[in-house]
mmCIF file of C-alpha atoms in Angstrom:
data_model
loop_
_atom_site.group_PDB
_atom_site.id
_atom_site.type_symbol
_atom_site.label_atom_id
_atom_site.label_comp_id
_atom_site.label_asym_id
_atom_site.label_seq_id
_atom_site.Cartn_x
_atom_site.Cartn_y
_atom_site.Cartn_z
ATOM 1 C CA MET A 561 5.323 -7.691 -17.570
ATOM 2 C CA ILE A 562 3.416 -6.073 -14.718
ATOM 3 C CA THR A 563 1.027 -3.221 -15.410
ATOM 4 C CA ILE A 564 0.419 -0.783 -12.545
ATOM 5 C CA LYS A 565 -2.862 1.129 -12.406
ATOM 6 C CA SER A 566 -3.224 3.741 -9.673
ATOM 7 C CA PHE A 567 -6.387 5.349 -8.297
ATOM 8 C CA GLU A 568 -6.222 8.550 -6.254
ATOM 9 C CA VAL A 569 -9.016 8.327 -3.707
ATOM 10 C CA ASN A 570 -10.671 9.605 -0.497
ATOM 11 C CA TYR A 571 -10.190 12.680 1.693
ATOM 12 C CA PHE A 572 -6.459 12.075 1.889
ATOM 13 C CA SER A 573 -5.672 11.712 -1.837
ATOM 14 C CA GLU A 574 -4.431 8.203 -1.176
ATOM 15 C CA ASN A 575 -2.921 6.070 -3.945
ATOM 16 C CA THR A 576 -4.604 2.690 -4.377
ATOM 17 C CA TYR A 577 -2.612 0.356 -6.649
ATOM 18 C CA LEU A 578 -3.841 -2.463 -8.873
ATOM 19 C CA LEU A 579 -1.115 -4.688 -10.337
ATOM 20 C CA TYR A 580 -1.683 -7.275 -13.068
ATOM 21 C CA ASP A 581 0.241 -9.138 -15.756
ATOM 22 C CA GLU A 582 -0.443 -10.815 -19.095
ATOM 23 C CA THR A 583 -2.266 -13.722 -17.422
ATOM 24 C CA GLY A 584 -5.006 -11.398 -16.154
ATOM 25 C CA GLU A 585 -4.271 -12.258 -12.524
ATOM 26 C CA ALA A 586 -4.028 -9.232 -10.260
ATOM 27 C CA VAL A 587 -3.248 -8.052 -6.739
ATOM 28 C CA LEU A 588 -4.612 -4.943 -5.060
ATOM 29 C CA ILE A 589 -2.538 -2.845 -2.673
ATOM 30 C CA ASP A 590 -3.979 -0.393 -0.106
ATOM 31 C CA CYS A 591 -7.595 0.008 -1.119
ATOM 32 C CA GLY A 592 -8.564 3.456 0.141
ATOM 33 C CA CYS A 593 -11.769 3.602 -1.903
ATOM 34 C CA LEU A 594 -14.318 5.235 0.382
ATOM 35 C CA ARG A 595 -17.004 6.730 -1.850
ATOM 36 C CA LYS A 596 -19.306 4.581 -3.976
ATOM 37 C CA GLU A 597 -17.979 6.212 -7.165
ATOM 38 C CA GLU A 598 -14.402 5.348 -6.171
ATOM 39 C CA GLN A 599 -15.356 1.753 -5.537
ATOM 40 C CA LYS A 600 -17.203 1.610 -8.839
ATOM 41 C CA GLU A 601 -14.244 3.006 -10.774
ATOM 42 C CA LEU A 602 -12.025 0.273 -9.363
ATOM 43 C CA SER A 603 -14.463 -2.592 -9.891
ATOM 44 C CA ASP A 604 -15.345 -1.365 -13.409
ATOM 45 C CA PHE A 605 -11.665 -1.340 -14.339
ATOM 46 C CA ILE A 606 -11.229 -4.893 -13.027
ATOM 47 C CA THR A 607 -14.287 -6.102 -14.950
ATOM 48 C CA GLN A 608 -13.555 -4.259 -18.191
ATOM 49 C CA ASN A 609 -10.004 -5.628 -18.313
ATOM 50 C CA GLY A 610 -11.062 -9.171 -17.442
ATOM 51 C CA LEU A 611 -8.860 -9.285 -14.353
ATOM 52 C CA ILE A 612 -8.929 -11.949 -11.656
ATOM 53 C CA LEU A 613 -8.162 -10.426 -8.279
ATOM 54 C CA LYS A 614 -6.073 -12.967 -6.332
ATOM 55 C CA ARG A 615 -4.704 -11.145 -3.263
ATOM 56 C CA TYR A 616 -5.312 -7.959 -1.320
ATOM 57 C CA LEU A 617 -2.145 -6.551 0.281
ATOM 58 C CA CYS A 618 -1.711 -3.713 2.767
ATOM 59 C CA THR A 619 1.462 -1.686 3.253
ATOM 60 C CA HIS A 620 -0.012 -0.599 6.582
ATOM 61 C CA LEU A 621 -3.336 -0.241 8.332
ATOM 62 C CA HIS A 622 -3.828 3.489 8.723
ATOM 63 C CA LEU A 623 -7.394 4.522 8.018
ATOM 64 C CA ASP A 624 -6.860 6.221 4.670
ATOM 65 C CA HIS A 625 -5.337 3.058 3.214
ATOM 66 C CA ILE A 626 -8.065 0.651 4.366
ATOM 67 C CA PHE A 627 -11.350 2.500 3.748
ATOM 68 C CA GLY A 628 -12.087 -0.064 1.032
ATOM 69 C CA ASN A 629 -11.415 -3.228 3.035
ATOM 70 C CA GLU A 630 -15.085 -4.038 3.562
ATOM 71 C CA PHE A 631 -15.869 -3.344 -0.100
ATOM 72 C CA ILE A 632 -13.088 -5.680 -1.276
ATOM 73 C CA TYR A 633 -14.132 -8.424 1.113
ATOM 74 C CA GLU A 634 -17.817 -8.233 0.178
ATOM 75 C CA THR A 635 -17.185 -7.902 -3.559
ATOM 76 C CA TYR A 636 -14.269 -10.277 -4.125
ATOM 77 C CA GLY A 637 -14.156 -12.382 -0.952
ATOM 78 C CA LEU A 638 -10.594 -11.305 -0.217
ATOM 79 C CA SER A 639 -9.395 -10.566 3.295
ATOM 80 C CA PRO A 640 -6.633 -7.990 3.759
ATOM 81 C CA GLU A 641 -3.065 -9.184 4.307
ATOM 82 C CA ALA A 642 -0.777 -7.093 6.508
ATOM 83 C CA HIS A 643 1.989 -7.224 9.115
ATOM 84 C CA LYS A 644 1.027 -8.485 12.554
ATOM 85 C CA ALA A 645 2.605 -5.470 14.288
ATOM 86 C CA ASP A 646 0.044 -3.136 12.684
ATOM 87 C CA VAL A 647 -2.820 -5.362 13.751
ATOM 88 C CA GLU A 648 -1.577 -5.328 17.333
ATOM 89 C CA GLY A 649 -0.289 -1.748 17.450
ATOM 90 C CA LEU A 650 -2.979 0.376 15.802
ATOM 91 C CA PRO A 651 -6.480 1.379 16.983
ATOM 92 C CA SER A 652 -9.562 0.092 15.176
ATOM 93 C CA PRO A 653 -10.567 1.920 11.972
ATOM 94 C CA SER A 654 -13.445 3.672 13.731
ATOM 95 C CA GLU A 655 -11.150 4.821 16.573
ATOM 96 C CA GLN A 656 -8.687 6.132 14.001
ATOM 97 C CA ALA A 657 -11.542 8.007 12.314
ATOM 98 C CA LYS A 658 -12.311 9.739 15.621
ATOM 99 C CA GLY A 659 -8.642 10.688 15.893
ATOM 100 C CA PHE A 660 -8.825 12.379 12.490
ATOM 101 C CA GLY A 661 -12.117 14.059 13.366
ATOM 102 C CA LEU A 662 -14.086 12.040 10.805
ATOM 103 C CA PRO A 663 -17.678 11.230 11.837
ATOM 104 C CA ILE A 664 -17.764 7.862 10.095
ATOM 105 C CA GLN A 665 -17.963 4.240 11.156
ATOM 106 C CA ILE A 666 -15.604 1.871 9.364
ATOM 107 C CA LYS A 667 -16.026 -1.882 9.679
ATOM 108 C CA ASN A 668 -12.936 -3.696 10.925
ATOM 109 C CA VAL A 669 -12.337 -6.526 8.436
ATOM 110 C CA PRO A 670 -10.158 -9.207 10.072
ATOM 111 C CA ILE A 671 -6.721 -9.796 8.574
ATOM 112 C CA GLY A 672 -6.668 -13.002 6.563
ATOM 113 C CA LYS A 673 -2.893 -13.503 6.537
ATOM 114 C CA TYR A 674 0.119 -11.990 8.239
ATOM 115 C CA LEU A 675 2.908 -10.936 5.872
ATOM 116 C CA VAL A 676 6.558 -11.115 6.912
ATOM 117 C CA ASN A 677 9.821 -9.673 5.634
ATOM 118 C CA GLY A 678 11.299 -11.613 2.725
ATOM 119 C CA GLU A 679 8.064 -13.387 1.826
ATOM 120 C CA ILE A 680 7.240 -13.755 -1.872
ATOM 121 C CA VAL A 681 3.719 -12.940 -3.081
ATOM 122 C CA LYS A 682 2.925 -14.622 -6.410
ATOM 123 C CA PHE A 683 0.233 -13.844 -8.968
ATOM 124 C CA GLY A 684 0.116 -14.904 -12.597
ATOM 125 C CA LYS A 685 3.699 -15.078 -13.835
ATOM 126 C CA SER A 686 4.786 -12.347 -11.447
ATOM 127 C CA GLU A 687 5.931 -11.939 -7.887
ATOM 128 C CA LEU A 688 6.465 -9.289 -5.226
ATOM 129 C CA LYS A 689 8.975 -9.459 -2.403
ATOM 130 C CA VAL A 690 7.734 -8.240 0.975
ATOM 131 C CA LEU A 691 10.048 -5.744 2.682
ATOM 132 C CA SER A 692 9.622 -4.703 6.302
ATOM 133 C CA VAL A 693 9.806 -0.887 6.584
ATOM 134 C CA PRO A 694 8.461 0.049 10.035
ATOM 135 C CA GLY A 695 8.444 3.532 11.535
ATOM 136 C CA HIS A 696 5.489 5.298 9.928
ATOM 137 C CA SER A 697 3.467 2.513 11.514
ATOM 138 C CA PRO A 698 4.668 -0.415 13.651
ATOM 139 C CA GLY A 699 4.345 -2.946 10.818
ATOM 140 C CA GLY A 700 4.901 -0.936 7.671
ATOM 141 C CA LEU A 701 5.634 -2.947 4.519
ATOM 142 C CA ALA A 702 6.820 -2.347 0.968
ATOM 143 C CA PHE A 703 6.366 -4.608 -2.061
ATOM 144 C CA TYR A 704 9.313 -4.932 -4.476
ATOM 145 C CA ASN A 705 9.490 -6.343 -7.990
ATOM 146 C CA GLU A 706 13.072 -6.676 -9.203
ATOM 147 C CA LYS A 707 12.225 -7.760 -12.752
ATOM 148 C CA ASN A 708 10.125 -4.682 -13.512
ATOM 149 C CA GLY A 709 12.185 -2.391 -11.292
ATOM 150 C CA PHE A 710 9.615 -0.894 -8.927
ATOM 151 C CA VAL A 711 8.679 -0.819 -5.266
ATOM 152 C CA ILE A 712 5.370 0.159 -3.675
ATOM 153 C CA VAL A 713 6.200 1.744 -0.346
ATOM 154 C CA GLY A 714 3.021 2.964 1.331
ATOM 155 C CA ASP A 715 3.741 6.018 3.475
ATOM 156 C CA SER A 716 7.343 5.243 4.387
ATOM 157 C CA LEU A 717 8.961 7.251 1.573
ATOM 158 C CA PHE A 718 7.700 10.065 -0.675
ATOM 159 C CA ALA A 719 9.173 12.216 -3.408
ATOM 160 C CA GLY A 720 11.344 14.550 -1.368
ATOM 161 C CA SER A 721 9.967 13.491 1.988
ATOM 162 C CA VAL A 722 9.304 10.603 4.391
ATOM 163 C CA GLY A 723 6.272 9.410 6.293
ATOM 164 C CA ARG A 724 5.015 11.185 9.398
ATOM 165 C CA THR A 725 5.827 9.452 12.670
ATOM 166 C CA ASP A 726 3.485 11.240 15.086
ATOM 167 C CA LEU A 727 0.666 8.716 14.687
ATOM 168 C CA TRP A 728 0.118 5.527 16.700
ATOM 169 C CA GLY A 729 3.357 3.557 17.098
ATOM 170 C CA GLY A 730 5.358 5.828 14.810
ATOM 171 C CA ASN A 731 9.111 6.225 15.316
ATOM 172 C CA GLN A 732 11.278 8.500 13.192
ATOM 173 C CA GLU A 733 14.599 6.852 14.007
ATOM 174 C CA VAL A 734 13.169 3.436 13.160
ATOM 175 C CA LEU A 735 11.691 4.751 9.907
ATOM 176 C CA ILE A 736 14.880 6.425 8.664
ATOM 177 C CA ALA A 737 16.928 3.334 9.515
ATOM 178 C CA ALA A 738 14.451 1.078 7.697
ATOM 179 C CA ILE A 739 14.435 3.300 4.605
ATOM 180 C CA HIS A 740 18.232 3.178 4.450
ATOM 181 C CA ASP A 741 18.318 -0.562 5.063
ATOM 182 C CA LYS A 742 15.459 -1.801 2.861
ATOM 183 C CA LEU A 743 14.765 0.865 0.223
ATOM 184 C CA LEU A 744 17.926 2.852 -0.510
ATOM 185 C CA THR A 745 19.773 -0.428 -1.016
ATOM 186 C CA LEU A 746 17.559 -1.190 -4.050
ATOM 187 C CA PRO A 747 18.946 -0.402 -7.529
ATOM 188 C CA ASP A 748 19.163 3.349 -8.215
ATOM 189 C CA GLU A 749 16.699 3.296 -11.111
ATOM 190 C CA THR A 750 13.985 1.516 -9.086
ATOM 191 C CA ILE A 751 10.689 3.402 -9.420
ATOM 192 C CA VAL A 752 9.088 4.247 -6.079
ATOM 193 C CA TYR A 753 5.283 4.307 -5.889
ATOM 194 C CA PRO A 754 4.232 6.014 -2.625
ATOM 195 C CA GLY A 755 0.931 6.055 -0.770
ATOM 196 C CA HIS A 756 0.389 9.742 -1.622
ATOM 197 C CA GLY A 757 1.745 12.008 -4.322
ATOM 198 C CA PRO A 758 3.827 11.314 -7.424
ATOM 199 C CA GLU A 759 6.204 8.476 -8.144
ATOM 200 C CA THR A 760 9.954 8.960 -7.772
ATOM 201 C CA ARG A 761 13.173 6.941 -8.074
ATOM 202 C CA ILE A 762 15.569 5.585 -5.492
ATOM 203 C CA ILE A 763 18.464 7.607 -6.928
ATOM 204 C CA ASP A 764 16.472 10.843 -6.728
ATOM 205 C CA GLU A 765 15.720 10.263 -3.054
ATOM 206 C CA LYS A 766 19.347 9.352 -2.322
ATOM 207 C CA LEU A 767 20.530 12.611 -3.872
ATOM 208 C CA ASP A 768 17.783 15.090 -3.053
ATOM 209 C CA ASN A 769 15.636 13.951 -0.111
ATOM 210 C CA PRO A 770 16.494 16.312 2.785
ATOM 211 C CA TYR A 771 15.256 13.802 5.391
ATOM 212 C CA LEU A 772 17.715 11.118 4.313
#
């Protein structure tokens, strides 16, 4: 059984997700922890629960989702894993910060592994299936667990909305098509954990999302 712990962090109220099972092995998804107290909250939780962080996964490489990359690398020795299209199609973190009007310098931590559609990420007795959901960013990804009935979608899909497509490499037609192809085809009761805001379900977005 996978336990999902979320942390709402940084200027953008981004959702950072920590997943772990009964073995104590864990994966981290989209570490947006920017402030020292946010980083401490995450690391304290990992320590207090005796977790072993095995992988660090990124749904995409927009600034608000990768503020914590340097912290994770320096603390746990884990390099971020993401889709190659985001590495090639997005500006550096510091250039993105300028675009958002943020006077901060963010270290660019090199990607340790490229993730591809259909790949299986294993930790403990659990696994996540990588789904390619481009459009919000060139290489947007989601991580699906069929057994526990959830999908972590980054900024592709929200409760009642979809991701913005006016940033670098965004494409609304591509995003909507990918949501229909990769996410709305999941079982109706699948819980959706987005990069911002509350969780939802696939069936609720099928019925009520005005963008779909």
